mmCIF file of C-alpha atoms in Angstrom:
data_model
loop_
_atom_site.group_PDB
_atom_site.id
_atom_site.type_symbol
_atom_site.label_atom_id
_atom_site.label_comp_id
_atom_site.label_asym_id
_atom_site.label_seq_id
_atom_site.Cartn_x
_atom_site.Cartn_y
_atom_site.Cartn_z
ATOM 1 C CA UNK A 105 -55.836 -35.283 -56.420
ATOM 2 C CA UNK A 106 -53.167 -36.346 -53.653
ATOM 3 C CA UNK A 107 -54.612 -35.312 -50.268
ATOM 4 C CA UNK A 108 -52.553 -34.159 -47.423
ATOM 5 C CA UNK A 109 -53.058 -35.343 -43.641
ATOM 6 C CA UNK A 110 -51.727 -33.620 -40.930
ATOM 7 C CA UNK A 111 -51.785 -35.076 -37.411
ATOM 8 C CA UNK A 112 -52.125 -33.759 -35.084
ATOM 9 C CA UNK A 113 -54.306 -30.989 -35.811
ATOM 10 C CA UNK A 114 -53.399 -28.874 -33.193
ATOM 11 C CA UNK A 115 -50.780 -29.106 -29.990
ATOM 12 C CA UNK A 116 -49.747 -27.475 -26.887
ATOM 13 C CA UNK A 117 -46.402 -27.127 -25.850
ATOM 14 C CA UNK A 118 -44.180 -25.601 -23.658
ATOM 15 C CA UNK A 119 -41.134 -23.312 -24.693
ATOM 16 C CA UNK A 120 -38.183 -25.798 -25.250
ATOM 17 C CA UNK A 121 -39.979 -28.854 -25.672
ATOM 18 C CA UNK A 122 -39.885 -31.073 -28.993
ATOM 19 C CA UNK A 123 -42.669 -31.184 -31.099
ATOM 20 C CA UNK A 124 -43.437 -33.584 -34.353
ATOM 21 C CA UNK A 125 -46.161 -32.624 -36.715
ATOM 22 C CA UNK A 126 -46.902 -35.577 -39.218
ATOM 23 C CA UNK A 127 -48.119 -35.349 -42.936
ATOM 24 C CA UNK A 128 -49.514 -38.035 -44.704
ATOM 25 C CA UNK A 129 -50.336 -38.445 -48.215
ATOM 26 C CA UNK A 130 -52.605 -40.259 -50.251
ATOM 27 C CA UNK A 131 -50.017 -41.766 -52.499
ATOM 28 C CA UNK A 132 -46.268 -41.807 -52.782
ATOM 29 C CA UNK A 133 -44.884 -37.882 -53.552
ATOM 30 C CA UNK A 134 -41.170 -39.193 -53.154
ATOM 31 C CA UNK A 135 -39.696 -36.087 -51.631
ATOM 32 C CA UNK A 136 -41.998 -33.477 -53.179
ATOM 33 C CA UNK A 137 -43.125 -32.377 -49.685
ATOM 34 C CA UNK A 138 -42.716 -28.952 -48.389
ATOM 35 C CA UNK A 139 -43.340 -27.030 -44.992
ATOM 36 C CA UNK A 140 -44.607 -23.657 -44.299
ATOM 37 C CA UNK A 141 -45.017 -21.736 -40.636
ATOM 38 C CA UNK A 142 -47.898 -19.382 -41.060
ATOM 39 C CA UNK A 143 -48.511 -16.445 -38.487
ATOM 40 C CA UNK A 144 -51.753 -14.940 -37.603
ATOM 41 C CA UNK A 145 -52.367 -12.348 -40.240
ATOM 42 C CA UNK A 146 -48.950 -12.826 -42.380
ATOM 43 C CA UNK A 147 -48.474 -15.192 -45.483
ATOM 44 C CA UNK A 148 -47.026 -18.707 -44.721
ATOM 45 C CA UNK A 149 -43.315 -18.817 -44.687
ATOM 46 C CA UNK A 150 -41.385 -22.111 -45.795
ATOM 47 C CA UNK A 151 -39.621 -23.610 -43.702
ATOM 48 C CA UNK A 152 -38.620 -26.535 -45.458
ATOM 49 C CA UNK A 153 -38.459 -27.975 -49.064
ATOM 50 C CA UNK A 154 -37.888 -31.211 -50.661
ATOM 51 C CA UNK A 155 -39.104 -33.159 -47.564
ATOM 52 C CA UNK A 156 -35.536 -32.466 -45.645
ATOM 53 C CA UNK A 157 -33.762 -29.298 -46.883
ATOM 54 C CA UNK A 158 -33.603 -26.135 -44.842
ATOM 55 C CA UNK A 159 -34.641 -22.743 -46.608
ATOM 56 C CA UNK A 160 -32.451 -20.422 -45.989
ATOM 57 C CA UNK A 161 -32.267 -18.468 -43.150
ATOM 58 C CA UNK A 162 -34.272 -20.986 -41.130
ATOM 59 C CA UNK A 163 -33.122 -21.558 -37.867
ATOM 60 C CA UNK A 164 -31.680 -25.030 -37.622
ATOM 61 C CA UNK A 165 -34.136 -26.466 -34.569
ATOM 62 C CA UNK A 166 -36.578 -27.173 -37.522
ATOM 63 C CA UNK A 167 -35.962 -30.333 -39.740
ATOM 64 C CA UNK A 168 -37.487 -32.486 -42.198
ATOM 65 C CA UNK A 169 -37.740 -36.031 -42.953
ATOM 66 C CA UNK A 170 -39.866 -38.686 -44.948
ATOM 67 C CA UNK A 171 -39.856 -39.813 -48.074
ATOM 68 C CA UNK A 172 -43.186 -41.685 -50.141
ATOM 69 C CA UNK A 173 -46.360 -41.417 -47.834
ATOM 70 C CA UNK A 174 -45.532 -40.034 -44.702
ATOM 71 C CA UNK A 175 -43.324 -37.171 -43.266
ATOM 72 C CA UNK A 176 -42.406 -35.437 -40.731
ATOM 73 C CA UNK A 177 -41.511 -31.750 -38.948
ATOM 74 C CA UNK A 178 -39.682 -31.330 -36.200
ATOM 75 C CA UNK A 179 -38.587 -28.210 -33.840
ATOM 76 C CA UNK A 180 -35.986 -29.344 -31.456
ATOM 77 C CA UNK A 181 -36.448 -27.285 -28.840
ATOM 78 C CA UNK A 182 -39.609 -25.133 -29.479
ATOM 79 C CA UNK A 183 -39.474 -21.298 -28.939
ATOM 80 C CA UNK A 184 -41.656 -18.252 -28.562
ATOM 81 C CA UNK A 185 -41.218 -17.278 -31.981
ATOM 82 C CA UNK A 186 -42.401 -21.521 -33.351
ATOM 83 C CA UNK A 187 -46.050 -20.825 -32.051
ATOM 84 C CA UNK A 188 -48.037 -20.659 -35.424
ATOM 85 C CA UNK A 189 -49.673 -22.657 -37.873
ATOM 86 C CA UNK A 190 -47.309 -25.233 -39.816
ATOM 87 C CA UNK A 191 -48.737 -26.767 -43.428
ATOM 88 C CA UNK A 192 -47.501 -29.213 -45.556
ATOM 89 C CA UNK A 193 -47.702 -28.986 -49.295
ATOM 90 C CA UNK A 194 -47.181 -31.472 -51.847
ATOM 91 C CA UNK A 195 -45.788 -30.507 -55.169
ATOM 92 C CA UNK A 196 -45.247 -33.617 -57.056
ATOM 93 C CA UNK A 197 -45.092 -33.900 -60.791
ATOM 94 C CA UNK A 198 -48.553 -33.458 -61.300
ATOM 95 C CA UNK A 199 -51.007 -31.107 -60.604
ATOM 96 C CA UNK A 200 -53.146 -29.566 -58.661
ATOM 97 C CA UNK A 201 -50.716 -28.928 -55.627
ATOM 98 C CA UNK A 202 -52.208 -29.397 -52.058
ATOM 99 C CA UNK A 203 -51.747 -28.529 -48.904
ATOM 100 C CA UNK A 204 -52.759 -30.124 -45.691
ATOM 101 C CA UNK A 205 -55.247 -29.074 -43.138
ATOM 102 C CA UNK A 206 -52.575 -27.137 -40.698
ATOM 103 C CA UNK A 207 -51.625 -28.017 -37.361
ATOM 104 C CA UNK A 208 -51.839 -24.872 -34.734
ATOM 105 C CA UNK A 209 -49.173 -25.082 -32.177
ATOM 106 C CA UNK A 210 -50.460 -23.270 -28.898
ATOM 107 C CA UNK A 211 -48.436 -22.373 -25.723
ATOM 108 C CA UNK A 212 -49.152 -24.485 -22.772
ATOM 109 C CA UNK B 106 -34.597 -8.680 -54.332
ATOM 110 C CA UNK B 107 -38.376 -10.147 -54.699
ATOM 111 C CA UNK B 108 -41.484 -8.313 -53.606
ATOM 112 C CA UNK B 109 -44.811 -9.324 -54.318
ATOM 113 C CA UNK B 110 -47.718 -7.164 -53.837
ATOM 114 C CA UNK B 111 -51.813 -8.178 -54.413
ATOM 115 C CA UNK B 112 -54.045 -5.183 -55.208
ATOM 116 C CA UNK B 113 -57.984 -5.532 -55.784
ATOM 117 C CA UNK B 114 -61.216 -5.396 -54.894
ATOM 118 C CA UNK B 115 -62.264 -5.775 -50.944
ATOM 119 C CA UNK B 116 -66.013 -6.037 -51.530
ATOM 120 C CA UNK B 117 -67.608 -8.152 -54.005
ATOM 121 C CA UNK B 118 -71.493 -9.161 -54.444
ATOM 122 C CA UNK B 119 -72.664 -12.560 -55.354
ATOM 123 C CA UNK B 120 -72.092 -13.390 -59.482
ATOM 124 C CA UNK B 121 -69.288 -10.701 -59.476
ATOM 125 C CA UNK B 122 -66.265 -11.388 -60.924
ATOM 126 C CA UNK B 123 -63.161 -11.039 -58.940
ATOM 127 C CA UNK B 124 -59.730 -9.415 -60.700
ATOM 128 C CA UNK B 125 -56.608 -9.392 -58.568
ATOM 129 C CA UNK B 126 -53.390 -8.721 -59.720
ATOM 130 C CA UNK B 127 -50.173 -9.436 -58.170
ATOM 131 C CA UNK B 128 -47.352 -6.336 -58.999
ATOM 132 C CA UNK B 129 -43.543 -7.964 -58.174
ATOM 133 C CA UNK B 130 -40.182 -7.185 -58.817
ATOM 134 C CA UNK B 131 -36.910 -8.507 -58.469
ATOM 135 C CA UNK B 132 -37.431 -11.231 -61.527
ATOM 136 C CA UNK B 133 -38.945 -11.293 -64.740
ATOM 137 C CA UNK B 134 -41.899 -13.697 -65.766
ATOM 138 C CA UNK B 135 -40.029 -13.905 -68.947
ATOM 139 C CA UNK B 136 -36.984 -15.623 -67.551
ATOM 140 C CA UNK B 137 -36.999 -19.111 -68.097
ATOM 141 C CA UNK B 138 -38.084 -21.438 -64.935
ATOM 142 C CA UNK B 139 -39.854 -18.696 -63.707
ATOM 143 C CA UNK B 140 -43.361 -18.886 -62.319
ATOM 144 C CA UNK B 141 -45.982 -17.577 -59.784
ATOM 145 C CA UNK B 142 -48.713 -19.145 -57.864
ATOM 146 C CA UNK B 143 -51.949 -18.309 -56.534
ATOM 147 C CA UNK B 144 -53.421 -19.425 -53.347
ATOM 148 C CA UNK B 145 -56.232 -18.544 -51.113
ATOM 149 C CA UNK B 146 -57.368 -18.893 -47.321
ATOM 150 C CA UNK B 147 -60.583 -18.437 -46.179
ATOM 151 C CA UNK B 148 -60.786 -17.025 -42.416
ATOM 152 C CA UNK B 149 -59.861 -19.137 -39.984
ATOM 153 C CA UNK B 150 -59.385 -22.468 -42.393
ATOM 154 C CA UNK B 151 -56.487 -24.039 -44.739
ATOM 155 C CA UNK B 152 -54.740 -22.609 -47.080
ATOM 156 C CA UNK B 153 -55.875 -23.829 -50.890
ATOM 157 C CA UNK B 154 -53.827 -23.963 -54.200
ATOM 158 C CA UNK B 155 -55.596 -22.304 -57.353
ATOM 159 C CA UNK B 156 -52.980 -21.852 -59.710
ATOM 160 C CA UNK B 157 -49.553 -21.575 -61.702
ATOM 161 C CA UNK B 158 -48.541 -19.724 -64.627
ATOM 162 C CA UNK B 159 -44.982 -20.501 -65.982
ATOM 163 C CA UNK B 160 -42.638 -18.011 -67.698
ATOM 164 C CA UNK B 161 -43.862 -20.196 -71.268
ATOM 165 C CA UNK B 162 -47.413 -19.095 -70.732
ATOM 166 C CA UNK B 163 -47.916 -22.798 -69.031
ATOM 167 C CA UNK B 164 -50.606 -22.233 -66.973
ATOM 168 C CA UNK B 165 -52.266 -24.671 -64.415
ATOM 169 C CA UNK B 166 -55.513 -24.591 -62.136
ATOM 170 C CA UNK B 167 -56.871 -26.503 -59.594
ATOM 171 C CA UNK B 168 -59.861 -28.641 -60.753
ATOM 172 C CA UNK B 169 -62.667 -27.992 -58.547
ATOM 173 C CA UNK B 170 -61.939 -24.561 -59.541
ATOM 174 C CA UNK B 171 -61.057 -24.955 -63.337
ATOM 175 C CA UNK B 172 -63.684 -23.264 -65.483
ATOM 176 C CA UNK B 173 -63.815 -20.311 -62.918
ATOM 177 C CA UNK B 174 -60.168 -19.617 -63.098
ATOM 178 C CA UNK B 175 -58.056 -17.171 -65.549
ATOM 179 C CA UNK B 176 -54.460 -16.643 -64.931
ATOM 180 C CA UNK B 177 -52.002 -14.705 -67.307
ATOM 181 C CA UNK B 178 -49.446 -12.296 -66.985
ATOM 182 C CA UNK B 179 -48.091 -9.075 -68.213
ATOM 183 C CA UNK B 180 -44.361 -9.418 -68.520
ATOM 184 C CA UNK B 181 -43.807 -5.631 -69.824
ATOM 185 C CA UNK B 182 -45.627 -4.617 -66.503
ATOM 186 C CA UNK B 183 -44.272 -7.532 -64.065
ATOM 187 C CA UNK B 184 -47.815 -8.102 -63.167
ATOM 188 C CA UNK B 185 -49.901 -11.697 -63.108
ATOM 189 C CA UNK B 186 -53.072 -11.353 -62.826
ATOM 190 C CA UNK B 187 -56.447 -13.710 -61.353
ATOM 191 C CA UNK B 188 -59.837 -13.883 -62.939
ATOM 192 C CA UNK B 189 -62.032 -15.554 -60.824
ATOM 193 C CA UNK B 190 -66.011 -15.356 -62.452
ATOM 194 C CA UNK B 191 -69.192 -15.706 -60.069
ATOM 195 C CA UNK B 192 -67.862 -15.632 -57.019
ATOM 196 C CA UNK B 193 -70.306 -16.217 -53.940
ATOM 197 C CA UNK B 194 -69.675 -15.954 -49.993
ATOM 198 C CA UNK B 195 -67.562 -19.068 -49.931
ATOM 199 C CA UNK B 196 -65.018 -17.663 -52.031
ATOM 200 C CA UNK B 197 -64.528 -14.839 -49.173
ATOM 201 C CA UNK B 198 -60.884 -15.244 -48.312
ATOM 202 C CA UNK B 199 -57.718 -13.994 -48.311
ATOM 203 C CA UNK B 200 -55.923 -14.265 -51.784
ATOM 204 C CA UNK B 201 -52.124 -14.764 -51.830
ATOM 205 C CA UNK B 202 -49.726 -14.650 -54.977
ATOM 206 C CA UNK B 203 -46.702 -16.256 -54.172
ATOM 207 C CA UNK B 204 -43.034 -16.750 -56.402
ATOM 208 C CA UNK B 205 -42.300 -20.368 -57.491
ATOM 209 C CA UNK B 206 -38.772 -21.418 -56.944
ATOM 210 C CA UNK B 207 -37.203 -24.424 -58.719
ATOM 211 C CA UNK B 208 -34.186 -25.847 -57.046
ATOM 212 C CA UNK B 209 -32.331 -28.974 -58.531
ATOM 213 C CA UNK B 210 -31.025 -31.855 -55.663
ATOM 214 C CA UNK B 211 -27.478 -32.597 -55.225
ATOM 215 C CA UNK B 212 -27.677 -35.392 -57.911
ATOM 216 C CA UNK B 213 -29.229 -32.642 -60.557
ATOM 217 C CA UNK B 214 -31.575 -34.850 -61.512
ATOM 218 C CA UNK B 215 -34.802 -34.320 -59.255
ATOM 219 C CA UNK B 216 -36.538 -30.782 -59.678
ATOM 220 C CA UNK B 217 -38.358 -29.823 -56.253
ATOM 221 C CA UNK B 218 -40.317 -26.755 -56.878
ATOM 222 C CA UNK B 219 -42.028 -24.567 -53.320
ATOM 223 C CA UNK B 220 -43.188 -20.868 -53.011
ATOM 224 C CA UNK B 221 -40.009 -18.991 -51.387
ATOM 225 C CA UNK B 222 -42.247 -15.681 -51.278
ATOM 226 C CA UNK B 223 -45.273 -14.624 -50.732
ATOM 227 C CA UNK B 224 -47.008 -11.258 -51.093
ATOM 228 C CA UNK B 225 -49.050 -10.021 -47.713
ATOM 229 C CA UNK B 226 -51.935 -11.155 -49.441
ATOM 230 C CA UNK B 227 -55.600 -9.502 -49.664
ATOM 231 C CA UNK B 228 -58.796 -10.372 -48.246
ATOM 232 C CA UNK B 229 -61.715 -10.593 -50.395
ATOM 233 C CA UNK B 230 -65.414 -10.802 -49.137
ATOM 234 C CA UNK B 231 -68.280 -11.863 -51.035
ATOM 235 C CA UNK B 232 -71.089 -10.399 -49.916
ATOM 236 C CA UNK B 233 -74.948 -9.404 -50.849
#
């Protein structure tokens, strides 16, 4: 199975400041890499797909990049509404799909 | 549009065997390219990948969880449904079905595939 890392595991930020959450995998996934923002009690919601393109709807403060190994989410200038749980998920041509661990972002 | 909704037990004893089923609408599980995940989240931890079942009947699992796992669907009904046999208290969580999108890149030769929607999900507890 290709395992996900996430660093860091959780953060605390203030509203407008730019946060990076890195994902790692285990072997190379090319661009199969997608993001998800999960809020207490409601089912994830992606964010991003194919390592850097924006789901629709999406505000554009998040982006994507990465390619192979290691990747990375950004928010631009963080908001109220950004403090949740972000996941990466792998969905290469193989299975079983994974997802990493989650990194919380918290309000400083 | 696409809803997704998970119905199913809330309460479930050790060696039970769990049955959800995800009603949707908006697409049919007939159409090719279609297909529909499961994945589940115990409280407070990760979300975890169990399955896929394809619009050809294609279904995958995820291995640790393999010869547990049944997925099919009922096209006529729009409903997939998870069979999950002798469940026990790790296996309390809350169970998501979720709509697999398929979008080609620019180039239209690399396939990336996500989950665009999720249903609200249910929470299961296994418990004597």
């Amino acid at each position: 199975d290709i395992q996900l890392t996430q660093s860091p595991s959780s953060l605390s930020a203030s509203v407008g400041d730019r946060v990076t959450i890195t994902c790692r995998a285990s072997q190379s996934i090319e661009k199969y890499l997608n993001w998800y923002q999960q809020k207490p009690g409601r089912a994830p919601n992606v964010l991003i797909y194919a390592a850097s393109t924006l789901q629709g709807g999406v505000p554009s403060r998040f982006s994507g990049s990465g390619s192979g190994t290691e990747f990375n989410l950004t928010i631009s200038s963080l908001q109220s509404a950004d403090f949740a749980t972000y996941y990466c998920q792998q969905s290469y041509n193989m299975f079983p799909w994974t997802f990493g661990q989650g990194t919380k972002v918290e309000i400083k | 549009q696409i809803t997704l909704k998970e119905s199913g037990p809330t309460l479930l004893k050790p060696t039970q065997t769990l049955t959800l089923t995800c009603d949707f609408s908006g697409f049919s599980l007939s159409t090719r390219g279609e297909g529909m995940g499961w994945v589940r989240q115990p409280p407070g931890k990760a979300l975890e990948w169990l399955a896929l079942i394809f619009w050809d009947d294609d279904t995958r699992y995820s291995p640790s969880l393999r010869t547990r796992l049944t997925v099919t669907k009922d096209t006529a009904k729009n409903q997939v449904v998870l069979t999950m046999t002798n469940m026990g208290p790790v296996d309390t969580a809350t169970y998501y079905c979720a709509h697999r999108r398929g979008h080609y890149d620019s180039s239209g030769f690399y396939f990336y595939s996500f989950f665009d929607l999720w249903g609200p999900g249910t929470l299961v507890a296994v418990s004597s």
